[in-house]
Tab-separated table of C-alpha atoms in Angstrom:
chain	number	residue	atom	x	y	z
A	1026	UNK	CA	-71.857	135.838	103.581
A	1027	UNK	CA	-70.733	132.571	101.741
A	1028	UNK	CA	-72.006	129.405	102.770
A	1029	UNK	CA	-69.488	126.958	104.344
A	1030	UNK	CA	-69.570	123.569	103.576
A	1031	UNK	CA	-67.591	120.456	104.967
A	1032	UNK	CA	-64.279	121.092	105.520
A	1033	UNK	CA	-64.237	125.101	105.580
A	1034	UNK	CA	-66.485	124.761	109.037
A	1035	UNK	CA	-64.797	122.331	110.452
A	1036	UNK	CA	-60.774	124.077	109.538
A	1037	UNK	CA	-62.694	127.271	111.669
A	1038	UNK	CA	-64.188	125.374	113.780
A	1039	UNK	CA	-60.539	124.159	114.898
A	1040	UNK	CA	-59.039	127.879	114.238
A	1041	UNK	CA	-61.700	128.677	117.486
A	1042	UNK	CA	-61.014	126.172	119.360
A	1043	UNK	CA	-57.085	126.522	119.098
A	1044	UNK	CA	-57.749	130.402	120.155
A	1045	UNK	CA	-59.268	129.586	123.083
A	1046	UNK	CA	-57.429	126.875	123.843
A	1047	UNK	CA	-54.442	128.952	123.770
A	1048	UNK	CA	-55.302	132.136	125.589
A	1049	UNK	CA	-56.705	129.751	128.674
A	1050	UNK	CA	-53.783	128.017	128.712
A	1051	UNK	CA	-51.325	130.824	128.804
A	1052	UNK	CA	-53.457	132.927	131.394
A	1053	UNK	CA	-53.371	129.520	133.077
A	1054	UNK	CA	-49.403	129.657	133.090
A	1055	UNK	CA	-49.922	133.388	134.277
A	1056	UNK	CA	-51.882	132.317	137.323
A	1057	UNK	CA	-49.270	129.782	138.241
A	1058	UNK	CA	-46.695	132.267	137.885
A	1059	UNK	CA	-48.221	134.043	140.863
A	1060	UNK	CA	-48.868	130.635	143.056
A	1061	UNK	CA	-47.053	130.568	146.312
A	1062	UNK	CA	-44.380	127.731	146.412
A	1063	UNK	CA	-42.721	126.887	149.654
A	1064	UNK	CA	-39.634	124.337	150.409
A	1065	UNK	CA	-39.513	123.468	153.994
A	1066	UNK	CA	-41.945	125.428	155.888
A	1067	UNK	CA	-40.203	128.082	154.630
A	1068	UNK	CA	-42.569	130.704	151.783
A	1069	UNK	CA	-40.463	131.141	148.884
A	1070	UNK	CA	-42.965	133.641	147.322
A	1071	UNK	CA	-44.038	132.987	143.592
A	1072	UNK	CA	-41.742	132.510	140.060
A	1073	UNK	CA	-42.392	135.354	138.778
A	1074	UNK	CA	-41.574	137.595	142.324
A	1075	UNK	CA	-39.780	135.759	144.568
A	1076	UNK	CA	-39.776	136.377	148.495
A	1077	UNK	CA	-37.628	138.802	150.304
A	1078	UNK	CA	-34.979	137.977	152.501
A	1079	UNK	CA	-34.933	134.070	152.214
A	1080	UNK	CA	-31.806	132.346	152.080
A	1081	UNK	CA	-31.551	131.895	148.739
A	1082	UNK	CA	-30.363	127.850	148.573
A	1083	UNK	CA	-33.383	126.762	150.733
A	1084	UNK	CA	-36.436	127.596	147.631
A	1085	UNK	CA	-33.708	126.919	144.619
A	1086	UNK	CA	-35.345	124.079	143.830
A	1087	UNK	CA	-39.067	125.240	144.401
A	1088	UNK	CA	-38.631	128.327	142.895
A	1089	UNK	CA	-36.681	126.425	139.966
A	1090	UNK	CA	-39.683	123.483	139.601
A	1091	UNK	CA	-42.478	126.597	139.537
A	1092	UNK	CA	-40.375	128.430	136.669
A	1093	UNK	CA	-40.196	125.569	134.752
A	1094	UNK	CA	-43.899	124.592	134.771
A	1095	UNK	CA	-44.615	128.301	134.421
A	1096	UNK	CA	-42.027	128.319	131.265
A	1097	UNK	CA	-43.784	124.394	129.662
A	1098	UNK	CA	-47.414	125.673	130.215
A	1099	UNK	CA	-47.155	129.308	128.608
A	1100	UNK	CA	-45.137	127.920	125.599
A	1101	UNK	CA	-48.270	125.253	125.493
A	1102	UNK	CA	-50.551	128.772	125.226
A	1103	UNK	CA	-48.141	130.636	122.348
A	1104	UNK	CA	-47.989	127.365	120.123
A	1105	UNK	CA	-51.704	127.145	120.158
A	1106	UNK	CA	-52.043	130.388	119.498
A	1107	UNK	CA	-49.451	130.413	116.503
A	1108	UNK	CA	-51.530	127.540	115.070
A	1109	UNK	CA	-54.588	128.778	114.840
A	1110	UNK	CA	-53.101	131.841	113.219
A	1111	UNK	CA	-51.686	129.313	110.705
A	1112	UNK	CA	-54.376	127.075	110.413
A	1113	UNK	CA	-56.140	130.739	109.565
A	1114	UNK	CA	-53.414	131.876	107.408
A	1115	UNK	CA	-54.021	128.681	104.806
A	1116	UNK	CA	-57.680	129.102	105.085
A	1117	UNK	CA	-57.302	132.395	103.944
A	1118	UNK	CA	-54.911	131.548	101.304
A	1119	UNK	CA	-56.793	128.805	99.938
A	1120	UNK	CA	-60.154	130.960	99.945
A	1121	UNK	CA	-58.130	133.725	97.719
């Protein structure tokens, strides 16, 4: 195995630590796809399955505010984990 010096251990040192960064913080937007939101004493169930039978105007904006934090935090995951497949993409290239 070569021997890294400098700059190659720190570029995978920061291709790790994007990866991990980014699956924890989409499972993260996973498990708050799943949270219980309620409006009003009322359980609106979760974004991603919604409660049965509720009147539909009373969780709107619950179930709206969870889908958009659900929506902001997995994004957060996928571009972390598109640039550390970058950051590994031009390590590779400039190692070739």
């Amino acid at each position: 195995m070569p021997r890294q010096l400098g700059a190659g251990i720190v570029v995978t040192t920061l291709n790790k630590v994007l990866a991990i960064a980014g699956v924890v913080v989409l499972l993260g937007g996973v498990a708050l796809g799943f949270r219980s939101v309620s409006a009003g004493g009322t359980d609106c169930g979760s974004a991603f399955r919604p409660a049965a039978g509720i009147t539909p105007m009373a969780c709107d904006n619950a179930l709206n505010g969870a889908g958009t934090l659900v929506t902001i935090v997995i994004s957060a995951g996928v571009l972390c984990l598109i640039a550390a497949a970058a950051v590994k993409v031009v390590r590779d290239k400039a190692h070739a």
